[in-house]
Short mmCIF file of C-alpha atoms and ligand atoms in Angstrom, two decimals:
data_model
loop_
_atom_site.label_atom_id
_atom_site.label_comp_id
_atom_site.label_asym_id
_atom_site.label_seq_id
_atom_site.Cartn_x
_atom_site.Cartn_y
_atom_site.Cartn_z
CA MET A 1 -28.46 -65.27 0.46
CA HIS A 2 -29.86 -65.27 -2.87
CA PRO A 3 -27.76 -67.49 -5.32
CA GLN A 4 -28.07 -65.00 -8.22
CA LEU A 5 -26.83 -62.16 -6.05
CA PRO A 6 -23.04 -61.33 -5.96
CA SER A 7 -21.61 -61.89 -2.31
CA LEU A 8 -19.31 -59.06 -1.27
CA GLY A 9 -15.75 -59.68 -0.03
CA ALA A 10 -15.42 -63.38 0.42
CA ASN A 11 -16.32 -64.37 -3.18
CA SER A 12 -14.98 -61.27 -4.97
CA SER A 13 -13.56 -63.04 -8.11
CA SER A 14 -17.08 -64.50 -8.91
CA THR A 15 -18.39 -60.92 -8.32
CA ASP A 16 -15.79 -59.71 -10.73
CA ARG A 17 -16.84 -62.30 -13.22
CA ARG A 18 -20.56 -61.18 -12.85
CA LEU A 19 -19.62 -57.58 -13.21
CA SER A 20 -17.60 -58.16 -16.38
CA ALA A 21 -20.30 -60.14 -17.85
CA LEU A 22 -22.62 -57.23 -17.06
CA ILE A 23 -20.39 -54.82 -18.58
CA ARG A 24 -19.85 -56.87 -21.74
CA HIS A 25 -23.77 -56.95 -21.92
CA LEU A 26 -24.17 -53.13 -21.45
CA GLU A 27 -21.47 -52.59 -24.14
CA GLY A 28 -23.26 -54.77 -26.48
CA SER A 29 -26.50 -52.83 -26.14
CA SER A 30 -24.59 -49.54 -26.30
CA SER A 31 -23.22 -50.46 -29.55
CA SER A 32 -26.45 -50.67 -31.09
CA SER A 33 -27.48 -47.44 -29.32
CA SER A 34 -26.78 -45.12 -32.36
CA ALA A 35 -29.43 -47.32 -34.39
CA MET A 36 -31.82 -47.15 -31.43
CA GLU A 37 -31.32 -43.28 -31.22
CA SER A 38 -32.09 -42.69 -34.80
CA GLN A 39 -35.13 -44.94 -34.55
CA ASN A 40 -36.40 -42.84 -31.57
CA GLN A 41 -35.87 -39.64 -33.43
CA THR A 42 -38.45 -40.76 -36.00
CA ILE A 43 -40.88 -41.67 -33.36
CA SER A 44 -43.39 -38.82 -32.90
CA ALA A 45 -44.95 -37.72 -29.60
CA SER A 46 -48.26 -39.43 -30.49
CA ALA A 47 -50.49 -41.85 -28.42
CA THR A 48 -49.79 -44.30 -31.22
CA SER A 49 -46.30 -44.31 -30.41
CA ALA A 50 -46.85 -44.73 -26.80
CA PHE A 51 -49.02 -47.89 -27.60
CA SER A 52 -46.22 -49.24 -29.96
CA ASP A 53 -43.68 -49.04 -27.24
CA ASN A 54 -46.26 -50.41 -24.72
CA SER A 55 -45.25 -47.70 -22.24
CA VAL A 56 -46.99 -44.94 -20.78
CA PHE A 57 -43.56 -43.15 -21.39
CA GLY A 58 -43.41 -44.11 -25.00
CA HIS A 59 -43.75 -40.68 -26.09
CA VAL A 60 -40.54 -39.46 -24.25
CA VAL A 61 -37.80 -38.40 -26.64
CA ARG A 62 -34.27 -38.87 -26.21
CA ALA A 63 -32.56 -35.77 -24.81
CA PRO A 64 -29.11 -34.99 -26.03
CA GLU A 65 -26.10 -35.41 -23.71
CA ASP A 66 -25.00 -32.63 -21.63
CA ALA A 67 -22.67 -30.19 -23.56
CA ILE A 68 -19.89 -30.68 -21.14
CA LEU A 69 -20.54 -33.83 -19.08
CA GLY A 70 -21.49 -35.69 -22.30
CA VAL A 71 -17.92 -35.28 -23.57
CA THR A 72 -16.94 -37.57 -20.71
CA VAL A 73 -19.55 -40.07 -21.84
CA ALA A 74 -18.24 -40.09 -25.23
CA TYR A 75 -14.63 -40.34 -23.92
CA ASN A 76 -15.41 -43.48 -21.84
CA LYS A 77 -16.58 -45.26 -24.78
CA ASP A 78 -13.61 -44.81 -26.84
CA PRO A 79 -11.20 -47.73 -26.65
CA SER A 80 -8.22 -45.77 -28.27
CA PRO A 81 -5.24 -46.03 -25.73
CA VAL A 82 -4.06 -42.28 -26.75
CA LYS A 83 -7.52 -40.92 -25.82
CA LEU A 84 -7.48 -37.63 -23.88
CA ASN A 85 -10.34 -35.94 -21.98
CA LEU A 86 -10.01 -32.20 -21.99
CA GLY A 87 -13.75 -31.75 -21.67
CA VAL A 88 -14.85 -31.34 -18.07
CA GLY A 89 -12.70 -28.98 -15.83
CA ALA A 90 -11.19 -31.78 -13.55
CA TYR A 91 -7.70 -31.53 -12.33
CA ARG A 92 -5.26 -34.20 -13.39
CA THR A 93 -1.75 -34.90 -12.25
CA GLU A 94 1.22 -35.17 -14.63
CA GLU A 95 0.43 -38.89 -14.78
CA GLY A 96 -3.07 -38.02 -15.88
CA LYS A 97 -4.51 -39.32 -12.76
CA PRO A 98 -7.22 -37.54 -10.41
CA LEU A 99 -5.68 -36.02 -7.34
CA VAL A 100 -6.56 -36.47 -3.91
CA LEU A 101 -4.90 -33.69 -2.09
CA THR A 102 -2.66 -34.68 0.89
CA VAL A 103 -4.31 -32.37 3.33
CA LEU A 104 -7.65 -34.22 2.55
CA GLN A 105 -6.27 -37.49 3.67
CA PHE A 106 -5.22 -35.66 7.07
CA ALA A 107 -8.56 -34.01 7.36
CA LEU A 108 -10.39 -37.34 6.94
CA ILE A 109 -8.68 -38.62 9.94
CA CYS A 110 -9.62 -35.63 12.00
CA SER A 111 -13.12 -34.97 10.67
CA SER A 112 -16.28 -35.91 12.62
CA ARG A 113 -17.76 -39.18 12.08
CA VAL A 114 -21.24 -38.02 13.09
CA LYS A 115 -23.77 -39.01 10.46
CA GLU A 116 -26.89 -37.41 12.02
CA TYR A 117 -28.94 -34.93 9.90
CA LEU A 118 -27.42 -31.37 9.63
CA PRO A 119 -29.81 -28.46 10.10
CA ILE A 120 -31.33 -27.12 6.92
CA VAL A 121 -28.70 -24.58 6.40
CA GLY A 122 -25.82 -27.06 7.04
CA LEU A 123 -22.72 -27.15 9.30
CA ALA A 124 -22.41 -24.04 11.21
CA ASP A 125 -18.61 -23.99 11.26
CA PHE A 126 -18.40 -24.68 7.64
CA ASN A 127 -20.67 -21.78 6.82
CA LYS A 128 -18.82 -19.36 9.02
CA LEU A 129 -15.46 -20.37 7.58
CA SER A 130 -16.80 -20.29 4.06
CA ALA A 131 -17.82 -16.89 4.45
CA LYS A 132 -14.59 -15.91 5.90
CA LEU A 133 -12.82 -17.48 2.95
CA ILE A 134 -14.61 -15.69 0.30
CA PHE A 135 -15.14 -12.30 1.96
CA GLY A 136 -11.87 -12.00 3.94
CA ALA A 137 -11.20 -12.63 7.76
CA ASP A 138 -11.48 -8.84 8.38
CA SER A 139 -14.63 -8.29 6.33
CA PRO A 140 -16.93 -5.64 7.95
CA ALA A 141 -19.98 -7.50 6.64
CA ILE A 142 -19.20 -10.41 8.62
CA ARG A 143 -18.37 -8.45 11.78
CA GLU A 144 -21.60 -6.67 11.52
CA ASN A 145 -23.52 -10.07 11.21
CA ARG A 146 -24.93 -8.85 7.85
CA VAL A 147 -24.06 -12.11 6.12
CA THR A 148 -26.06 -15.22 5.99
CA THR A 149 -24.43 -18.38 4.50
CA VAL A 150 -26.02 -21.62 3.83
CA GLN A 151 -24.31 -24.91 2.97
CA CYS A 152 -25.52 -26.20 -0.47
CA LEU A 153 -24.63 -28.83 -3.01
CA SER A 154 -21.62 -27.52 -4.54
CA GLY A 155 -21.47 -24.58 -6.99
CA THR A 156 -24.45 -25.60 -8.87
CA GLY A 157 -26.81 -26.26 -5.85
CA SER A 158 -25.62 -22.75 -4.40
CA LEU A 159 -26.58 -21.03 -7.54
CA ARG A 160 -29.72 -22.78 -7.69
CA VAL A 161 -30.77 -22.02 -4.20
CA GLY A 162 -29.82 -18.33 -4.62
CA ALA A 163 -31.87 -18.17 -7.87
CA GLU A 164 -34.95 -19.64 -6.31
CA PHE A 165 -34.90 -17.38 -3.28
CA LEU A 166 -34.45 -14.40 -5.77
CA ALA A 167 -37.20 -15.54 -8.11
CA LYS A 168 -39.61 -15.65 -4.88
CA HIS A 169 -38.45 -12.69 -3.05
CA TYR A 170 -36.49 -10.08 -5.22
CA HIS A 171 -38.41 -7.28 -7.23
CA GLN A 172 -36.54 -7.88 -10.50
CA ARG A 173 -36.66 -11.38 -12.16
CA THR A 174 -34.26 -10.61 -14.84
CA ILE A 175 -30.73 -11.93 -14.50
CA TYR A 176 -27.93 -10.86 -17.03
CA ILE A 177 -25.23 -13.56 -17.60
CA PRO A 178 -22.14 -13.01 -19.69
CA GLN A 179 -21.88 -14.09 -23.36
CA PRO A 180 -20.60 -16.72 -23.34
CA THR A 181 -20.82 -18.35 -19.86
CA TRP A 182 -20.78 -21.78 -18.25
CA GLY A 183 -23.59 -23.74 -20.21
CA ASN A 184 -25.61 -24.75 -17.02
CA HIS A 185 -26.11 -21.16 -16.02
CA VAL A 186 -29.11 -20.41 -18.38
CA LYS A 187 -30.73 -23.73 -17.36
CA ILE A 188 -30.31 -23.10 -13.70
CA PHE A 189 -31.68 -19.60 -13.61
CA THR A 190 -34.46 -20.28 -16.23
CA LEU A 191 -35.65 -23.33 -14.26
CA ALA A 192 -35.63 -21.46 -10.91
CA GLY A 193 -38.15 -18.85 -12.64
CA LEU A 194 -35.90 -16.01 -13.67
CA SER A 195 -35.81 -14.51 -17.01
CA VAL A 196 -32.15 -14.69 -18.52
CA LYS A 197 -30.60 -12.05 -20.83
CA THR A 198 -27.01 -11.67 -21.87
CA TYR A 199 -24.22 -8.97 -21.63
CA SER A 200 -21.35 -8.62 -23.78
CA TYR A 201 -18.17 -10.16 -22.40
CA TYR A 202 -15.97 -11.86 -24.89
CA ASP A 203 -14.34 -10.41 -28.13
CA PRO A 204 -13.50 -13.18 -30.53
CA ALA A 205 -11.29 -10.62 -32.55
CA THR A 206 -8.93 -10.04 -29.75
CA ARG A 207 -9.70 -13.15 -27.69
CA GLY A 208 -9.96 -10.87 -24.74
CA LEU A 209 -12.51 -8.85 -22.74
CA ASN A 210 -15.19 -6.85 -24.65
CA PHE A 211 -15.13 -4.11 -21.99
CA GLN A 212 -16.94 -1.42 -23.93
CA GLY A 213 -19.67 -3.74 -24.81
CA LEU A 214 -19.99 -4.94 -21.19
CA LEU A 215 -20.35 -1.42 -19.89
CA GLU A 216 -22.92 -0.53 -22.62
CA ASP A 217 -24.87 -3.60 -21.86
CA LEU A 218 -25.06 -3.30 -18.16
CA GLY A 219 -25.34 0.50 -18.45
CA SER A 220 -28.75 -0.21 -20.36
CA ALA A 221 -30.07 -2.99 -18.21
CA PRO A 222 -33.18 -2.06 -16.20
CA SER A 223 -32.43 -0.75 -12.63
CA GLY A 224 -32.43 -3.44 -10.11
CA ALA A 225 -31.66 -6.20 -12.54
CA ILE A 226 -29.53 -9.10 -11.19
CA VAL A 227 -26.06 -9.76 -12.72
CA LEU A 228 -24.19 -12.96 -12.82
CA LEU A 229 -20.40 -12.28 -12.55
CA HIS A 230 -17.63 -14.78 -12.63
CA ALA A 231 -15.67 -14.10 -9.34
CA CYS A 232 -12.36 -15.15 -11.33
CA ALA A 233 -11.02 -17.51 -14.04
CA HIS A 234 -14.31 -16.98 -16.19
CA ASN A 235 -15.42 -20.18 -17.79
CA PRO A 236 -15.21 -20.78 -20.66
CA THR A 237 -13.04 -17.83 -21.82
CA GLY A 238 -10.30 -17.62 -19.24
CA VAL A 239 -10.58 -13.89 -19.42
CA ASP A 240 -11.10 -11.89 -16.42
CA PRO A 241 -11.55 -7.85 -15.89
CA THR A 242 -8.40 -6.14 -14.45
CA LEU A 243 -8.87 -4.72 -10.93
CA GLN A 244 -9.41 -1.32 -12.50
CA GLN A 245 -12.03 -2.67 -14.85
CA TRP A 246 -13.72 -4.33 -11.92
CA GLU A 247 -13.88 -1.07 -10.07
CA GLN A 248 -15.62 0.49 -13.10
CA ILE A 249 -17.91 -2.35 -13.19
CA ARG A 250 -18.67 -1.93 -9.48
CA GLN A 251 -19.40 1.81 -9.90
CA LEU A 252 -21.67 1.28 -12.81
CA MET A 253 -23.58 -1.51 -11.15
CA ARG A 254 -23.99 0.48 -7.75
CA SER A 255 -25.05 3.61 -9.65
CA LYS A 256 -27.83 1.50 -11.39
CA GLY A 257 -28.85 -0.54 -8.41
CA LEU A 258 -27.92 -3.71 -10.23
CA LEU A 259 -27.64 -6.82 -7.88
CA PRO A 260 -24.39 -8.68 -8.11
CA PHE A 261 -24.55 -12.46 -7.99
CA PHE A 262 -20.95 -13.90 -7.88
CA ASP A 263 -20.20 -17.51 -8.96
CA SER A 264 -16.98 -18.38 -7.40
CA ALA A 265 -16.20 -21.88 -8.59
CA TYR A 266 -12.40 -21.27 -9.04
CA GLN A 267 -11.08 -19.34 -5.90
CA GLY A 268 -7.43 -19.87 -5.75
CA PHE A 269 -7.19 -21.79 -9.19
CA ALA A 270 -6.59 -18.44 -11.28
CA SER A 271 -3.68 -17.11 -9.43
CA GLY A 272 -2.76 -19.82 -7.01
CA SER A 273 -3.77 -17.21 -4.12
CA LEU A 274 -7.20 -17.52 -2.56
CA ASP A 275 -7.16 -13.78 -1.52
CA ALA A 276 -6.23 -12.39 -5.03
CA ASP A 277 -8.93 -14.60 -6.59
CA ALA A 278 -11.50 -13.10 -4.27
CA GLN A 279 -10.73 -9.34 -4.93
CA SER A 280 -13.72 -8.79 -7.17
CA VAL A 281 -16.13 -10.25 -4.67
CA ARG A 282 -14.45 -8.22 -1.77
CA MET A 283 -14.57 -4.88 -3.77
CA PHE A 284 -18.37 -5.08 -3.80
CA VAL A 285 -18.66 -6.19 -0.28
CA ALA A 286 -16.43 -3.19 0.87
CA ASP A 287 -18.86 -0.59 -0.35
CA GLY A 288 -21.61 -1.71 2.07
CA GLY A 289 -23.96 -2.81 -0.81
CA GLU A 290 -25.76 -6.22 -0.99
CA CYS A 291 -24.66 -9.12 -3.03
CA LEU A 292 -24.86 -12.96 -3.47
CA ALA A 293 -21.97 -15.43 -3.77
CA ALA A 294 -21.99 -19.13 -4.60
CA GLN A 295 -18.85 -20.87 -3.82
CA SER A 296 -17.74 -24.28 -4.79
CA TYR A 297 -14.97 -26.49 -3.22
CA ALA A 298 -15.00 -28.94 -6.19
CA LYS A 299 -11.83 -27.55 -7.83
CA ASN A 300 -10.01 -25.88 -5.09
CA MET A 301 -10.28 -28.74 -2.65
CA GLY A 302 -10.67 -31.63 -5.26
CA LEU A 303 -13.94 -32.44 -3.66
CA TYR A 304 -15.71 -32.73 -6.91
CA GLY A 305 -18.13 -35.61 -6.12
CA GLU A 306 -18.60 -34.62 -2.50
CA ARG A 307 -20.84 -31.64 -3.60
CA VAL A 308 -19.61 -29.15 -1.19
CA GLY A 309 -20.33 -25.36 -1.56
CA ALA A 310 -22.12 -22.47 0.04
CA LEU A 311 -24.38 -19.66 -0.75
CA SER A 312 -23.97 -16.33 1.08
CA ILE A 313 -26.07 -13.29 0.94
CA VAL A 314 -24.60 -10.08 2.07
CA CYS A 315 -27.46 -7.75 3.33
CA LYS A 316 -27.66 -4.20 4.50
CA THR A 317 -28.31 -5.21 8.19
CA ALA A 318 -28.20 -8.09 10.65
CA ASP A 319 -31.72 -8.12 10.81
CA VAL A 320 -32.44 -8.42 7.08
CA ALA A 321 -30.02 -11.27 7.02
CA GLY A 322 -31.70 -13.10 9.68
CA ARG A 323 -35.02 -12.85 7.75
CA VAL A 324 -33.29 -13.81 4.40
CA GLU A 325 -31.87 -17.00 6.15
CA SER A 326 -35.33 -17.96 7.35
CA GLN A 327 -36.69 -17.78 3.89
CA LEU A 328 -33.73 -19.66 2.35
CA LYS A 329 -34.41 -22.51 4.81
CA LEU A 330 -37.97 -22.62 3.21
CA VAL A 331 -36.30 -22.94 -0.21
CA ILE A 332 -33.94 -25.79 0.83
CA ARG A 333 -36.26 -27.86 2.99
CA PRO A 334 -38.61 -29.15 0.14
CA MET A 335 -35.66 -29.41 -2.40
CA TYR A 336 -33.37 -31.70 -0.43
CA SER A 337 -34.21 -31.11 3.21
CA ASN A 338 -30.57 -30.72 4.39
CA PRO A 339 -27.29 -30.94 2.88
CA PRO A 340 -24.80 -33.94 3.32
CA ILE A 341 -22.34 -33.93 6.21
CA HIS A 342 -19.25 -35.71 5.10
CA GLY A 343 -17.66 -33.04 2.63
CA ALA A 344 -18.54 -30.11 4.79
CA SER A 345 -16.86 -31.66 7.83
CA ILE A 346 -13.65 -32.21 5.81
CA VAL A 347 -13.64 -28.59 4.51
CA ALA A 348 -14.29 -27.11 8.06
CA THR A 349 -11.64 -29.29 9.52
CA ILE A 350 -9.15 -27.94 7.00
CA LEU A 351 -10.36 -24.21 7.13
CA LYS A 352 -10.23 -24.01 11.05
CA ASP A 353 -6.72 -25.71 11.64
CA ARG A 354 -3.88 -23.38 10.67
CA ASN A 355 -1.52 -26.13 9.75
CA MET A 356 -4.01 -27.81 7.55
CA PHE A 357 -4.97 -24.46 5.82
CA ASN A 358 -1.35 -23.64 4.94
CA GLU A 359 -0.81 -27.23 3.58
CA TRP A 360 -3.93 -26.56 1.53
CA THR A 361 -2.68 -23.16 0.19
CA ILE A 362 0.48 -24.89 -0.90
CA GLU A 363 -1.14 -27.77 -2.80
CA LEU A 364 -3.75 -25.26 -4.35
CA LYS A 365 -0.66 -23.19 -5.73
CA ALA A 366 1.01 -26.22 -6.95
CA MET A 367 -2.15 -27.19 -9.06
CA ALA A 368 -2.56 -23.41 -10.37
CA ASP A 369 1.25 -23.43 -11.14
CA ARG A 370 0.96 -26.83 -13.20
CA ILE A 371 -1.93 -25.40 -15.16
CA ILE A 372 0.16 -22.39 -15.98
CA SER A 373 3.01 -24.49 -17.02
CA MET A 374 0.85 -26.35 -19.37
CA ARG A 375 -0.20 -23.13 -20.96
CA GLN A 376 3.43 -22.36 -21.76
CA GLN A 377 4.11 -25.87 -22.94
CA LEU A 378 1.21 -25.88 -25.37
CA PHE A 379 1.97 -22.42 -26.53
CA ASP A 380 5.81 -23.35 -27.07
CA ALA A 381 4.65 -26.73 -28.79
CA LEU A 382 2.39 -24.70 -31.26
CA CYS A 383 5.10 -22.12 -32.13
CA ALA A 384 7.65 -25.00 -32.67
CA ARG A 385 5.14 -26.52 -35.37
CA GLY A 386 4.72 -23.18 -36.85
CA THR A 387 0.90 -23.50 -36.35
CA PRO A 388 -0.68 -20.69 -38.39
CA GLY A 389 -2.40 -17.99 -36.17
CA ASP A 390 -1.66 -16.00 -33.10
CA TRP A 391 -1.83 -18.54 -30.05
CA SER A 392 -0.66 -16.06 -27.25
CA HIS A 393 -4.17 -16.07 -25.75
CA ILE A 394 -3.16 -19.42 -24.23
CA VAL A 395 -0.64 -17.92 -22.00
CA LYS A 396 -2.78 -14.73 -21.40
CA GLN A 397 -6.03 -16.57 -20.37
CA ILE A 398 -6.36 -17.73 -16.91
CA GLY A 399 -7.84 -20.43 -14.75
CA MET A 400 -8.70 -23.97 -15.71
CA PHE A 401 -9.70 -23.31 -19.18
CA THR A 402 -8.25 -22.18 -22.66
CA PHE A 403 -10.85 -20.87 -25.17
CA THR A 404 -8.84 -21.70 -28.15
CA GLY A 405 -11.08 -20.24 -30.88
CA LEU A 406 -11.12 -23.76 -32.57
CA ASN A 407 -14.49 -24.12 -34.34
CA SER A 408 -16.86 -27.14 -33.91
CA GLN A 409 -15.68 -28.69 -37.23
CA GLN A 410 -12.13 -28.69 -36.01
CA VAL A 411 -13.23 -30.03 -32.63
CA THR A 412 -15.00 -32.94 -34.34
CA PHE A 413 -11.92 -33.61 -36.42
CA MET A 414 -9.72 -33.72 -33.47
CA THR A 415 -11.91 -36.14 -31.56
CA LYS A 416 -12.28 -38.31 -34.68
CA GLU A 417 -8.68 -38.30 -35.88
CA TYR A 418 -6.71 -37.75 -32.69
CA HIS A 419 -9.08 -39.27 -29.99
CA ILE A 420 -8.84 -35.92 -28.00
CA TYR A 421 -12.15 -34.75 -26.35
CA LEU A 422 -13.30 -31.03 -25.55
CA THR A 423 -16.31 -29.19 -25.75
CA SER A 424 -17.71 -28.24 -29.20
CA ASP A 425 -17.06 -24.46 -28.59
CA GLY A 426 -13.30 -25.13 -28.64
CA ARG A 427 -12.75 -24.91 -24.77
CA ILE A 428 -9.84 -26.96 -23.59
CA SER A 429 -9.34 -28.06 -19.82
CA MET A 430 -5.86 -27.22 -19.24
CA ALA A 431 -5.96 -29.10 -15.81
CA GLY A 432 -6.39 -32.29 -17.99
CA LEU A 433 -3.17 -31.92 -19.86
CA SER A 434 0.29 -33.05 -18.93
CA SER A 435 3.94 -32.77 -20.37
CA LYS A 436 3.59 -36.12 -21.82
CA THR A 437 0.18 -35.25 -23.67
CA VAL A 438 1.02 -31.70 -24.91
CA PRO A 439 2.72 -32.91 -28.09
CA HIS A 440 -0.29 -35.07 -29.06
CA LEU A 441 -2.52 -32.11 -28.52
CA ALA A 442 -0.38 -29.77 -30.44
CA ASP A 443 -0.14 -32.27 -33.32
CA ALA A 444 -3.94 -32.40 -33.27
CA ILE A 445 -4.45 -28.48 -33.22
CA HIS A 446 -2.11 -28.18 -35.98
CA ALA A 447 -3.61 -30.57 -38.16
CA ALA A 448 -7.20 -29.18 -37.26
CA VAL A 449 -6.02 -25.57 -38.30
CA THR A 450 -4.17 -26.51 -41.38
CA ARG A 451 -6.70 -29.09 -42.69
CA VAL A 452 -10.12 -27.98 -41.49
CA ALA A 453 -11.62 -24.76 -42.45
N1 PLA B 501 -19.93 -22.38 -11.92
C1 PLA B 501 -18.96 -22.57 -13.00
C2 PLA B 501 -18.43 -21.17 -13.67
C3 PLA B 501 -18.41 -23.71 -13.35
O1 PLA B 501 -17.46 -23.73 -14.19
C4 PLA B 501 -18.90 -24.82 -12.64
C5 PLA B 501 -18.35 -26.21 -13.01
C6 PLA B 501 -19.87 -24.79 -11.54
C7 PLA B 501 -20.34 -23.44 -11.30
C8 PLA B 501 -20.44 -25.86 -10.76
O2 PLA B 501 -19.46 -26.55 -10.17
P1 PLA B 501 -19.88 -27.61 -8.94
O3 PLA B 501 -21.31 -27.75 -8.96
O4 PLA B 501 -19.29 -28.88 -9.40
O5 PLA B 501 -19.28 -27.02 -7.78
N2 PLA B 501 -17.98 -26.34 -14.37
C9 PLA B 501 -17.28 -27.62 -14.75
C10 PLA B 501 -18.04 -28.83 -14.48
C11 PLA B 501 -15.86 -27.61 -13.98
C12 PLA B 501 -19.45 -28.75 -15.04
O6 PLA B 501 -19.93 -28.40 -16.03
O7 PLA B 501 -20.37 -29.31 -14.27
C13 PLA B 501 -16.99 -27.35 -16.20
O8 PLA B 501 -16.34 -28.24 -16.84
O9 PLA B 501 -17.23 -26.38 -16.82
#
């Protein structure tokens, strides 16, 4: 063995020492990173700068951190013991710890140990069961074999594969996304070759749905355009249409031949019920029309890092669905060849076993309920402090996030003074909050609202 390389297991204390030395070294270099950054910003993309760095990549400018995942990067660097990460939508327990669902631990024991390549479209059982989960066990589209489902890399990968397929094979290249929406949507669709436009969704004045604006914008979209819809628990606003409003959206979209592309990243998280949270999607499938749906198991099964998801395309006939699937394979094969097996076999194990499935729904409901109780506690804490403004939207909005209405200066203030990390648009991940941390957050919001314009 090389004397410099840490050995695993037997010599773990010296490994630990080397790792902490490495961490100290990296921390040392990151403390000077802001100086480096400002230096880099003044370097222009010229051949001279390439020479001065003595690198063929000398012209590469530093990209800003991601608007959501960058919040975690900043949080990790903060040494404060009271720091709180409410940026990324990741579920935490009352103790502030990540949660591994009990049902996952059972499923791990039972799921397959096979490590062979999967087919390009992924695990067959997983695909079949995922379609059933979102469209319903009695879905006529499934019965008639009109659905093709391919396993993808979580919600993001499913959206990307769907977008690449549409850019190649669909006659309309424009996709309408809600304003606002999850920050990654614009990039995913643009890079896939679609042209992105927005439709009205949120009304800051009412902190609710701008339904009239939505109907007007979709009503004037060109016929055949693609429309991205959040199946439930709209991110970042926490505002969903009612079932009656969904029905109006459906009628309008079908009458204009607009193609629905559902992003379902939170099934079960909005209401605690898997079926209730899939109602919007099922309404569009029940009318016999076509649509796409991207599913993620990151949040509802807590499989964030396993990257498990599925893309389904509902077609008019089984024959079309078969041809669509053959083209999806041509999208996937040069992108990542075939998807990973581990997470999908865990999901399939849970979905096909009645007891495990029931256990999952109980744990899912408990997560959704804890988030709902955090909403009430935060609302009560702000009322108790007499924080100026109407905060009732905290209890009205649903899903993982509260779109607080705090502006970016107020967010910066909360991060600087209270070590609370959230995205600059004022979105708070309620799933990251606990009874213990609610008072700290309420103090921070109160101070931000009363001291920062
Ligand atoms: N679609 C929406 C609406 C999302 O909010 C997210 C995740 C995804 C898709 C993708 O999730 P997945 O690829 O992990 O399955 N949004 C998170 C995380 C939770 C993120 O930004 O990546 C968020 O904090 O907004």
